[in-house]
Amino acid sequence: MNPALLGLVTIVLGVVGCVGYFYLSNLVLDTVIFPARGPHAGRNINWANMVRPWLFLLPAIVALGLYLAYPVVETLRLSLTERVPGGGYTWVGLANYEQMLKEPKFWEAMRNNIMWLIVVPALSTAFGLLTAQLTDRIRWGNLAKSLIFMPMAISFVGAAVIWKLVYDTRPVEQDQIGMLNALYIFFGGTEPQTWLTIPIWNNFFLMAVLIWIQTGFAMVILSAALRGIPEETIEAAIVDGAGPLQIFFKIKVPQIRTTILVVWTTITITVLKVFDIVFAMTNGQWETQVLANYMFDKLFRANDWGLGSAAAMVIMLLVTPILIWNVRNARKEMR
Amino acid sequence: MDNIAGSKSTLTWLVHISVAALVILWLIPTFGLFISSFRTADQIATNGWWQSLFPSEQNLTLRSAAPETQVEQNGLYVIEGQLFEDGAKAKISVWGISSRDIGSYKPGDTAELRKGGNITVQVDGSYRMESSEPFTGSRGSRVFVTATQPPKFTLFNYQDMLFKDGSASGMGKAFLNTFTVTIPATIIPILVAAFAAYALAWMEFPGRAILVAAVVGLLVVPLQLALIPLLKFHLEIGIGKGYLGVWMAHTGFGMPLAIYLLRNYMAGLPRDIIENARVDGATDFQIFVKLILPLSFPALASFAIFQFLWTWNDLLVAKVFLIDATGQTTVMTQHIIELLGTFGGNWEILATAAFVSIAVPLAVFFAMQKYLVRGLLAGSVK
């Protein structure tokens, strides 16, 4: 069948199926299992109302359980086993982790990931804060915001192509068509550089892509937070003779500290999962490996599920503090 | 807040200038690729895209028409024509007929051709060759010109990519495939999540708080962990790699954010409306369909945009759960990766492919930005 047609059928089936499930299950609950009539009407209504939430929740719980909760456990199990040729698994304990820790590529990925984790959230948040503060004060600020926010809509792969053109290199005797090299030559560079193959520095050229994408996100959230600051605090500061910089750093920033933290952690999680950019631009060559790409490499190129799962568990481990922090905050808020 | 501490005007100018600088810095990479997608391969290879925006002076090697087009006029053999392609509107400053001396003549001058006869070239590129003997050979004479050309763009790359079988074919199909992945993967999670969100927001039952906490926790679980276990699971239950698998995967991965966003929004709806409806005898199902769903439209739209952008732009999930060895179900992101591999230096192909894939999300982004922003503000865990 034509895939587009198949998609259409799926939409119809999916929507009808979903609505049908919820409608019919409610109907069955109310009329067949616990009918609201007869001698036990009152008790039945109570029973039905106890069961109903779970009817509403069931598909979502199945989806969450199967696609997110179960894989965490299963990945942990896989990371402790080794596939046996011909099928089946053997328990190998921590051997996969040991092997991973011996690989220089893993340590390269760890080192790069740590650099990403420091640089990208910091610069995205800083740029976001800067643009949020500046655009709030001018009339065409909304237009500016929407243009800076735009990279959010562009795929990592699309962004990789966009930036590869910026970093493009031509032989020295030709005109440079990559902007970075053109600027480099314009400001007195002699040899055009192949930016993505210069170890260590090339990591920063990759990070630039993610910063470019994430700044808009940071800006939107921080701009809303800045607007939420009570006017009186700022007016009081003006009366006391504070300058614009003092107002910004001493009055505004402390008041939106939690929001800054939220933005920071959200970008941190994005950074830990970053895969497409590295995959599309260097594929981890020239010492640009990161954990997510290292893991993909192990899983699907080396076909080593044990080692790949161990790498995935490392990512999970790095996310866990943020996970706990989020859950604790959410519980505090619910109370 | 505008007139902080007196020094208003200089400061305002500084703000205007810095914002303008930031906006330009942020736009320029995309803009460069966008411009490149409207240039021919030759143009892209000769100079930077920024030079294409202004009239540029270039040295070109052009060729007159072949001798077979000559006509005889009053005993003279004449070839007349135009050196540039149609509508190039270039202006010649100097020209020549030898590669060692490309600037020896001015427009309007007449040069002796080596093989006999002479040639006159005008400023707009029209020329006239005259000779008393017939012109021979199979190709025209070379003319070296230094010309100023106005910016020139073409839609050729897009036509070539979308409607022709050729070097970069497959983009059209990948475009359809991406749609096929995206639409069900956006709609189905919304429905499933909306019911769950209603239960978590407005129904009393034991374990509700724990479930909400679990959803918040699952928000940050990296989907990298799910790849192998779920691929294994899909293979075991016989779905294998294909659309069904990728739809299910996207539904699962989008679920925490969907529930989180929708629950937060629904919990903020006024309690009176819902209790009045209950008093009037409406069932939960009726309340949900007739009251909650319409009222939650902004939140539904927010999530729909997120999920749409995410599934459209996704590479990893499609690579693992959808694209099999036949490559029939490739999506645009994967197709671009393949183009990067095979046509790494052909920027006209890459730029065009990237823009074909970026166009739809950008349109959605600019059309529905309000909802996207609202969703972001609600979705970042506070």
XYZ file of C-alpha atoms in Angstrom:
717
model
C 0.000 0.000 0.000
C 1.078 3.545 -0.634
C 2.686 4.817 2.605
C 0.724 8.079 2.516
C -2.520 6.116 2.259
C -1.322 3.809 5.003
C -0.660 6.863 7.134
C -4.146 8.153 6.500
C -5.696 4.815 7.382
C -3.607 4.744 10.544
C -4.754 8.178 11.574
C -8.382 7.179 11.123
C -7.914 3.794 12.785
C -5.859 5.304 15.567
C -8.296 8.104 16.290
C -11.364 5.902 16.011
C -9.609 3.234 18.031
C -8.647 5.656 20.788
C -12.018 7.336 21.047
C -13.766 3.973 20.686
C -11.685 2.470 23.449
C -12.433 5.282 25.860
C -16.094 5.455 24.930
C -16.799 1.735 24.962
C -14.799 0.984 28.083
C -16.738 3.675 29.927
C -19.987 2.336 28.568
C -19.175 -1.211 29.595
C -18.119 -0.026 33.022
C -21.323 1.950 33.579
C -23.885 -0.437 32.151
C -22.486 -3.951 32.299
C -20.017 -4.310 35.145
C -21.276 -1.732 37.624
C -24.747 -0.653 36.422
C -26.044 2.378 38.278
C -29.359 0.720 39.052
C -30.751 -2.232 40.930
C -30.229 -2.966 44.607
C -26.540 -2.002 44.673
C -26.749 1.171 42.560
C -24.969 3.366 45.066
C -22.172 0.907 45.709
C -21.826 0.276 41.987
C -21.398 3.976 41.212
C -18.635 4.171 43.775
C -16.933 1.134 42.318
C -17.236 2.510 38.788
C -15.720 5.807 39.875
C -12.791 4.003 41.428
C -12.070 2.062 38.285
C -12.659 4.855 35.779
C -9.416 6.795 36.295
C -7.492 3.681 35.404
C -9.489 3.271 32.203
C -8.516 6.808 31.240
C -4.914 6.187 32.199
C -4.398 2.700 30.840
C -3.154 3.461 27.283
C -0.846 6.195 28.532
C 0.547 4.007 31.293
C 1.161 1.205 28.838
C 2.949 3.595 26.476
C 5.020 5.135 29.273
C 5.826 1.818 30.834
C 6.719 0.023 27.663
C 8.573 2.791 25.871
C 10.343 4.556 28.721
C 10.300 2.687 32.027
C 10.901 -0.850 30.799
C 13.846 0.145 28.542
C 15.704 1.593 31.539
C 15.577 -1.778 33.294
C 16.190 -3.745 30.131
C 19.162 -1.597 29.134
C 20.645 -2.131 32.566
C 20.215 -5.883 32.104
C 21.672 -5.825 28.581
C 24.665 -3.855 29.778
C 25.487 -6.731 32.114
C 25.206 -9.403 29.419
C 26.876 -10.359 26.199
C 25.114 -11.663 23.120
C 26.020 -15.227 22.298
C 26.414 -15.964 18.592
C 23.363 -17.912 17.516
C 21.022 -16.351 20.047
C 20.720 -15.955 23.764
C 22.713 -13.980 26.271
C 25.279 -14.754 28.897
C 25.772 -12.894 32.120
C 29.110 -11.131 32.096
C 28.771 -8.878 35.110
C 30.655 -5.638 34.737
C 32.852 -6.836 31.886
C 31.214 -4.472 29.387
C 31.859 -1.507 31.643
C 35.434 -2.595 32.180
C 35.995 -2.924 28.469
C 34.400 0.473 27.859
C 36.566 2.139 30.477
C 39.639 0.825 28.691
C 38.666 2.338 25.353
C 40.338 5.670 24.557
C 37.321 6.578 22.394
C 35.087 6.383 25.461
C 37.292 8.748 27.419
C 37.444 11.061 24.441
C 33.630 11.043 24.394
C 33.502 11.688 28.123
C 35.964 14.563 27.878
C 34.059 16.121 24.986
C 30.728 15.610 26.727
C 32.003 17.409 29.795
C 33.139 20.308 27.618
C 29.732 20.349 25.923
C 28.017 20.235 29.316
C 29.930 23.266 30.526
C 30.018 25.395 27.408
C 26.639 24.901 25.727
C 24.248 25.478 28.661
C 26.384 28.378 29.911
C 26.602 30.212 26.605
C 23.011 29.454 25.543
C 21.695 30.748 28.850
C 23.968 33.788 28.758
C 23.000 34.691 25.186
C 19.365 33.959 26.003
C 19.475 36.255 29.014
C 21.200 38.963 27.028
C 18.739 38.854 24.143
C 15.756 38.599 26.493
C 16.873 41.683 28.385
C 17.736 43.706 25.275
C 14.702 42.822 23.169
C 12.303 43.625 25.991
C 13.315 47.259 25.733
C 12.803 48.023 22.052
C 9.777 48.282 19.855
C 10.804 45.686 17.280
C 11.858 43.339 20.063
C 9.199 40.775 19.243
C 10.375 40.506 15.661
C 13.974 40.169 16.823
C 12.936 37.505 19.284
C 11.090 35.499 16.727
C 14.100 35.581 14.385
C 16.516 34.469 17.099
C 14.013 31.815 18.154
C 13.699 30.479 14.606
C 16.554 27.909 14.692
C 14.392 25.961 17.192
C 12.269 24.862 14.257
C 15.235 23.656 12.220
C 16.295 20.052 12.539
C 19.728 19.251 13.898
C 20.511 17.741 10.518
C 19.381 20.886 8.697
C 21.418 22.957 11.138
C 24.415 20.728 10.468
C 24.154 21.448 6.734
C 23.733 25.175 7.396
C 26.858 25.281 9.541
C 28.891 23.026 7.309
C 28.588 25.698 4.658
C 29.815 28.273 7.172
C 32.833 26.059 7.933
C 33.498 25.061 4.326
C 37.071 25.095 3.067
C 38.390 25.660 -0.458
C 41.981 25.321 -1.611
C 44.046 28.414 -0.955
C 44.117 29.624 -4.576
C 40.315 29.710 -4.876
C 37.778 32.127 -3.435
C 36.515 30.850 -0.091
C 32.808 30.024 -0.057
C 32.629 29.281 3.681
C 32.024 32.393 5.719
C 34.415 31.529 8.503
C 37.345 31.014 6.157
C 36.441 34.109 4.167
C 36.531 36.153 7.378
C 39.718 34.424 8.466
C 41.438 35.310 5.178
C 39.975 38.819 5.236
C 41.481 39.449 8.657
C 44.896 38.342 7.556
C 44.878 34.546 7.701
C 47.035 32.969 5.038
C 46.006 29.317 4.839
C 42.288 28.491 4.813
C 41.565 26.159 7.734
C 39.565 22.929 7.700
C 37.828 23.925 10.901
C 36.169 20.601 11.662
C 39.410 18.632 11.643
C 41.367 20.681 14.181
C 41.189 18.591 17.373
C 39.753 20.160 20.505
C 38.767 23.351 18.669
C 36.456 21.484 16.320
C 34.348 20.570 19.346
C 33.623 24.236 19.831
C 32.598 24.614 16.219
C 30.075 21.817 16.754
C 28.900 23.348 20.026
C 28.246 26.615 18.217
C 25.492 24.840 16.297
C 23.675 23.747 19.430
C 24.153 27.119 21.106
C 22.694 28.728 18.009
C 19.617 26.486 18.354
C 19.164 26.630 22.119
C 19.615 30.365 22.656
C 16.100 31.020 21.377
C 14.658 28.575 23.867
C 16.537 30.179 26.755
C 15.521 33.631 25.572
C 11.788 32.828 25.446
C 11.682 31.396 28.946
C 13.926 34.010 30.502
C 12.086 36.839 28.800
C 8.825 35.694 30.391
C 10.567 35.476 33.755
C 12.039 38.979 33.374
C 8.579 40.362 32.667
C 7.276 38.685 35.793
C 9.630 40.656 38.029
C 7.654 43.109 40.175
C 8.144 46.676 38.935
C 8.478 48.037 42.464
C 11.795 46.294 43.071
C 13.261 47.931 39.974
C 11.776 51.332 40.708
C 13.170 51.176 44.213
C 16.604 50.432 42.786
C 16.351 53.365 40.379
C 15.391 55.667 43.214
C 18.419 54.466 45.120
C 20.571 55.417 42.140
C 21.449 52.023 40.692
C 22.774 51.952 37.123
C 21.335 49.703 34.413
C 24.044 47.088 34.864
C 23.575 47.024 38.606
C 19.822 46.683 38.174
C 20.304 43.808 35.793
C 22.841 41.840 37.816
C 21.807 42.714 41.346
C 18.028 43.098 41.094
C 16.801 41.144 38.101
C 19.097 38.130 37.843
C 18.725 37.104 41.508
C 14.947 37.222 41.161
C 14.867 34.858 38.194
C 17.505 32.521 39.581
C 15.199 29.485 39.622
C 14.164 30.052 36.015
C 17.807 30.319 34.980
C 18.423 27.017 36.730
C 15.485 25.417 34.915
C 16.742 26.642 31.548
C 20.239 25.462 32.390
C 19.128 21.938 33.329
C 16.806 21.619 30.337
C 19.646 22.506 27.972
C 21.942 20.170 29.898
C 19.601 17.290 29.132
C 19.499 18.255 25.460
C 23.292 18.321 25.419
C 23.533 14.845 26.926
C 21.311 13.511 24.170
C 23.016 15.376 21.348
C 23.548 12.967 18.535
C 22.427 14.303 15.160
C 24.802 17.262 15.049
C 27.919 15.211 15.671
C 26.659 12.364 13.514
C 26.002 14.643 10.557
C 29.046 16.898 10.809
C 32.000 14.750 11.834
C 30.579 11.407 12.970
C 32.967 11.519 15.894
C 36.091 11.734 13.778
C 38.956 14.099 14.599
C 38.351 13.662 18.323
C 34.811 15.010 18.361
C 33.123 11.882 19.708
C 30.330 12.349 22.245
C 28.553 9.754 24.369
C 25.324 9.541 22.391
C 27.172 9.046 19.132
C 29.643 6.647 20.736
C 26.677 4.607 21.908
C 25.068 4.627 18.467
C 28.376 3.545 16.997
C 28.636 0.592 19.371
C 25.006 -0.447 18.917
C 24.577 -0.272 15.192
C 28.005 -0.235 13.644
C 29.992 -2.510 15.916
C 26.770 -4.352 16.738
C 27.900 -4.734 20.317
C 24.693 -4.445 22.325
C 26.353 -4.997 25.666
C 28.840 -2.178 25.258
C 26.251 0.111 23.676
C 23.888 -0.475 26.567
C 26.678 0.261 29.026
C 27.264 3.585 27.245
C 23.530 4.315 27.391
C 23.587 3.649 31.129
C 26.347 6.233 31.492
C 24.087 8.803 29.846
C 21.261 7.742 32.155
C 23.545 8.077 35.149
C 24.453 11.622 34.139
C 20.760 12.519 33.757
C 19.722 11.012 37.087
C 20.588 13.984 39.347
C 18.433 16.240 37.198
C 15.678 13.647 37.207
C 15.664 13.512 40.996
C 15.783 17.283 41.272
C 12.818 17.633 38.907
C 10.740 15.023 40.668
C 11.409 16.617 44.041
C 10.416 20.029 42.747
C 7.264 18.652 41.171
C 6.253 16.945 44.397
C 6.892 20.107 46.376
C 4.695 22.021 43.971
C 1.852 19.534 44.201
C 1.651 19.757 47.952
C 11.512 50.801 32.676
C 12.722 52.529 29.570
C 14.297 55.571 31.068
C 16.605 54.031 33.553
C 18.970 56.559 35.071
C 18.854 59.420 32.637
C 21.365 58.235 30.020
C 18.485 57.160 27.851
C 19.334 58.026 24.273
C 22.859 56.619 23.940
C 21.838 53.527 25.807
C 18.808 52.987 23.595
C 20.956 53.272 20.505
C 23.379 50.802 21.939
C 20.522 48.397 22.574
C 19.178 48.793 19.040
C 22.584 48.184 17.544
C 23.411 45.169 19.685
C 20.034 43.546 19.027
C 20.460 44.142 15.313
C 23.926 42.596 15.476
C 22.620 39.563 17.341
C 19.743 39.075 14.924
C 22.076 39.275 11.938
C 24.503 36.875 13.572
C 21.672 34.441 14.186
C 20.150 34.723 10.737
C 23.212 34.772 8.577
C 24.065 31.055 8.546
C 20.547 30.105 7.474
C 20.381 32.977 5.044
C 23.625 31.865 3.421
C 22.344 28.392 2.780
C 19.028 29.790 1.582
C 20.737 32.021 -0.988
C 22.972 29.138 -2.044
C 19.956 27.000 -2.843
C 19.062 29.511 -5.579
C 22.499 29.494 -7.203
C 23.861 27.138 -9.794
C 26.640 24.717 -8.964
C 29.141 26.870 -10.899
C 28.147 30.035 -9.110
C 28.444 28.400 -5.700
C 31.866 27.008 -6.519
C 33.247 30.317 -7.850
C 32.552 32.660 -4.977
C 30.857 33.063 -1.618
C 27.086 33.459 -1.454
C 27.469 36.947 0.003
C 29.093 38.064 -3.240
C 26.069 36.897 -5.199
C 23.929 39.590 -3.615
C 25.785 42.399 -5.341
C 26.764 42.969 -8.949
C 30.114 41.285 -9.286
C 32.961 41.692 -11.728
C 34.100 38.384 -13.101
C 36.444 37.087 -15.731
C 34.534 34.763 -17.993
C 35.460 32.631 -20.931
C 32.628 32.664 -23.425
C 32.240 31.318 -26.891
C 30.649 32.712 -29.988
C 28.149 30.679 -31.978
C 29.500 27.826 -34.106
C 30.562 28.566 -37.712
C 27.622 26.589 -39.021
C 25.320 29.465 -38.026
C 27.088 31.931 -40.328
C 25.152 33.774 -42.993
C 26.400 35.435 -46.138
C 25.656 39.107 -46.460
C 26.919 41.077 -49.468
C 29.844 38.732 -49.937
C 30.821 38.797 -46.243
C 30.385 35.823 -43.954
C 28.767 37.019 -40.761
C 28.052 35.439 -37.368
C 25.973 37.555 -35.026
C 24.777 36.776 -31.572
C 24.912 37.324 -27.858
C 27.746 35.988 -25.718
C 25.718 35.762 -22.504
C 22.779 33.551 -21.805
C 19.375 35.127 -22.135
C 18.631 37.905 -19.715
C 22.042 37.930 -18.033
C 22.174 41.744 -18.230
C 25.933 41.751 -17.785
C 28.115 44.711 -18.693
C 31.471 44.127 -20.328
C 34.271 46.439 -19.275
C 37.132 44.936 -21.273
C 37.573 41.877 -23.420
C 40.097 39.957 -25.420
C 40.496 36.974 -27.715
C 43.580 35.390 -26.229
C 43.867 33.789 -22.817
C 47.192 35.577 -22.314
C 45.675 38.966 -22.957
C 42.097 39.039 -21.773
C 41.718 42.792 -21.445
C 43.133 44.287 -24.645
C 39.906 45.632 -26.151
C 37.151 47.964 -25.010
C 33.486 47.363 -25.812
C 32.853 48.490 -29.389
C 36.433 47.732 -30.486
C 37.111 45.333 -33.298
C 39.712 42.602 -33.010
C 41.420 40.574 -35.707
C 40.754 36.884 -35.315
C 43.724 34.574 -35.665
C 41.953 32.335 -38.131
C 40.951 35.282 -40.287
C 38.166 37.778 -40.080
C 37.393 40.051 -37.188
C 35.049 40.373 -34.248
C 33.323 43.317 -32.613
C 31.946 42.963 -29.120
C 29.491 45.457 -27.622
C 29.077 46.357 -23.951
C 25.985 44.167 -23.532
C 27.712 41.095 -24.954
C 26.302 41.169 -28.458
C 28.934 40.534 -31.086
C 29.398 40.493 -34.816
C 32.024 38.412 -36.638
C 32.849 39.216 -40.208
C 35.125 37.531 -42.686
C 35.544 37.446 -46.399
C 36.256 33.718 -46.187
C 33.745 31.269 -44.653
C 34.365 30.492 -40.965
C 35.506 26.919 -40.465
C 35.726 24.455 -37.610
C 33.050 22.972 -35.398
C 33.131 25.367 -32.449
C 32.886 29.116 -32.123
C 35.798 31.375 -31.175
C 36.600 31.956 -27.560
C 36.089 35.423 -26.168
C 37.498 36.430 -22.804
C 35.481 39.108 -21.101
C 35.623 40.973 -17.839
C 32.014 41.655 -17.063
C 29.938 43.016 -14.238
C 26.956 40.787 -13.699
C 23.884 41.614 -11.659
C 22.817 39.075 -9.000
C 21.279 36.059 -10.621
C 19.210 33.349 -9.017
C 17.441 30.301 -10.289
C 14.764 27.864 -9.193
C 16.513 25.139 -11.126
C 17.810 23.318 -8.028
C 14.325 22.932 -6.590
C 12.832 21.741 -9.867
C 15.686 19.324 -10.273
C 15.365 17.950 -6.767
C 11.618 17.601 -6.469
C 10.409 16.722 -9.931
C 13.229 14.943 -11.708
C 14.954 11.634 -11.343
C 18.581 12.408 -11.094
C 21.586 12.780 -8.897
C 19.647 13.741 -5.816
C 16.365 12.012 -6.529
C 14.488 10.552 -3.645
C 13.891 13.828 -1.864
C 10.295 13.922 -3.079
C 9.676 10.450 -1.769
C 11.461 11.188 1.494
C 9.239 14.245 1.865
C 6.104 12.081 1.614
C 7.576 9.501 3.968
C 8.317 12.194 6.523
C 4.705 13.311 6.346
C 3.564 9.738 6.769
C 5.638 9.405 9.915
C 4.729 12.780 11.326
C 0.965 13.098 11.144
C -0.107 9.933 12.998
C 2.822 10.355 15.382
C 1.440 13.777 16.278
C -2.263 13.031 16.531
C -2.369 9.723 18.375
C -0.260 10.698 21.405
C -2.416 13.796 21.874
C -5.552 11.703 22.268
C -4.006 9.142 24.561
C -2.324 11.797 26.668
C -5.409 14.002 26.894
C -7.462 11.290 28.583
C -4.641 10.497 30.978
C -4.075 14.164 31.733
C -7.750 14.600 32.566
C -7.622 11.674 34.976
C -4.487 13.070 36.612
C -5.938 16.568 36.867
C -9.567 16.035 37.831
C -10.157 12.541 39.139
C -9.466 11.455 42.693
C -7.747 8.127 43.094
C -4.952 6.653 45.167
C -1.530 6.818 43.565
C -2.206 9.988 41.597
C 0.677 11.945 43.107
C 3.098 9.114 42.415
C 1.982 8.903 38.799
C 2.465 12.624 38.277
C 5.937 12.376 39.794
C 6.696 9.423 37.549
C 5.676 11.415 34.483
C 7.977 14.267 35.536
C 10.779 11.760 36.025
C 10.247 10.123 32.654
C 10.375 13.559 30.978
C 14.144 13.487 31.128
C 14.872 9.801 30.469
C 17.086 9.812 27.378
C 15.441 7.923 24.562
C 18.849 6.452 23.778
C 18.094 3.867 26.431
C 15.016 2.722 24.583
C 16.660 1.925 21.289
C 17.838 -1.642 21.735
C 15.184 -2.960 24.135
C 12.390 -1.663 21.912
C 13.928 -2.704 18.650
C 14.223 -6.158 20.162
C 10.614 -5.945 21.315
C 9.394 -4.814 17.884
C 11.244 -7.641 16.208
C 9.813 -10.178 18.665
C 6.181 -9.135 18.233
C 6.638 -9.105 14.471
C 6.330 -5.384 13.667
C 9.966 -5.213 12.699
C 11.123 -1.954 11.206
C 8.404 0.121 9.655
C 5.836 2.851 10.028
C 3.859 1.110 12.746
C 6.965 0.787 14.871
C 8.020 4.393 14.420
C 4.502 5.653 15.185
C 4.415 3.620 18.370
C 7.883 4.773 19.370
C 7.056 8.442 18.822
C 3.822 7.990 20.766
C 5.716 6.530 23.693
C 8.527 9.086 23.643
C 6.149 12.026 23.337
C 3.870 10.822 26.105
C 5.562 12.344 29.206
C 5.676 15.844 27.756
C 2.121 15.528 26.447
C 0.725 14.399 29.783
C 2.763 16.950 31.670
C 1.712 19.905 29.512
C -1.938 18.912 29.285
C -2.286 18.031 32.952
C -0.818 21.356 34.044
C -3.175 23.187 31.745
C -6.263 21.193 32.645
C -5.580 21.487 36.359
C -5.741 25.243 35.913
C -9.241 25.199 34.408
C -11.924 26.645 36.707
C -13.265 24.086 39.157
C -16.823 25.500 39.048
C -17.441 24.566 35.429
C -16.508 20.969 35.983
C -18.403 20.594 39.242
C -21.506 22.227 37.791
C -21.407 19.773 34.936
C -21.060 16.913 37.420
C -24.011 18.191 39.391
C -26.029 18.373 36.186
C -25.396 14.683 35.752
C -22.695 14.679 33.105
C -20.439 11.640 33.121
C -16.666 11.995 33.167
C -16.546 10.984 29.545
C -19.016 13.721 28.594
C -17.219 16.322 30.680
C -13.975 15.396 29.017
C -15.232 15.463 25.452
C -17.586 18.439 25.674
C -15.837 20.672 28.200
C -12.207 19.822 28.772
C -11.097 19.133 25.230
C -12.437 22.390 23.737
C -11.175 24.416 26.685
C -7.724 22.861 26.473
C -7.232 23.802 22.846
C -4.235 26.078 23.496
C -2.413 23.326 25.370
C -3.320 20.750 22.740
C -2.011 23.064 20.037
C 1.220 23.664 21.979
C 1.927 20.011 22.301
C 0.905 19.297 18.714
C 3.522 21.785 17.512
C 6.217 20.322 19.730
C 5.482 16.817 18.648
C 5.221 17.817 15.003
C 8.565 19.642 15.017
C 10.226 16.870 16.945
C 8.971 14.023 14.755
C 9.602 15.949 11.543
C 13.142 16.824 12.575
C 13.964 13.486 14.151
C 16.774 11.355 12.806
C 17.568 8.837 15.512
C 14.138 7.264 16.021
C 13.565 6.946 12.294
C 17.007 5.398 11.819
C 16.400 2.777 14.469
C 12.721 1.948 14.110
C 11.809 2.797 10.539
C 14.497 2.702 7.908
C 15.296 -0.816 6.769
C 17.901 -2.073 4.357
C 15.727 -1.424 1.285
C 15.718 2.311 1.980
C 12.144 2.611 0.707
C 11.004 4.274 3.904
C 13.790 6.805 4.245
C 12.894 10.162 5.759
C 14.309 13.550 4.824
C 16.797 13.864 7.664
C 18.301 10.503 6.748
C 18.232 11.402 3.065
C 20.201 14.571 3.782
C 22.743 12.555 5.765
C 23.169 10.301 2.754
C 23.532 13.304 0.454
C 26.198 14.681 2.807
C 28.050 11.436 2.293
C 27.755 11.206 -1.470
C 27.549 14.867 -2.502
C 29.597 16.391 0.309
C 30.833 19.278 -1.811
C 27.758 19.825 -3.983
C 26.258 22.675 -2.078
C 23.479 23.294 -4.581
C 22.093 19.833 -3.788
C 22.663 20.004 -0.045
C 21.298 23.517 0.328
C 18.182 22.723 -1.634
C 17.561 19.458 0.192
C 18.022 21.161 3.546
C 15.559 23.869 2.619
C 12.978 21.453 1.343
C 13.085 19.788 4.759
C 13.224 23.042 6.728
C 10.387 24.778 4.887
C 7.478 22.992 6.567
C 8.666 23.348 10.176
C 9.504 26.992 9.524
C 6.017 27.637 8.184
C 4.484 25.910 11.204
C 6.832 27.831 13.464
C 5.917 31.260 12.152
C 2.207 30.470 11.895
C 1.817 29.028 15.374
C 4.621 30.682 17.322
C 2.213 31.926 19.977
C 1.281 28.391 20.972
C 4.854 27.198 20.804
C 5.975 29.885 23.236
C 3.042 29.178 25.525
C 3.884 25.484 25.521
C 7.543 26.154 26.252
C 6.638 28.307 29.220
C 4.315 25.662 30.601
C 6.604 22.778 29.755
C 9.833 23.785 31.403
C 9.673 22.129 34.784
C 9.511 24.851 37.384
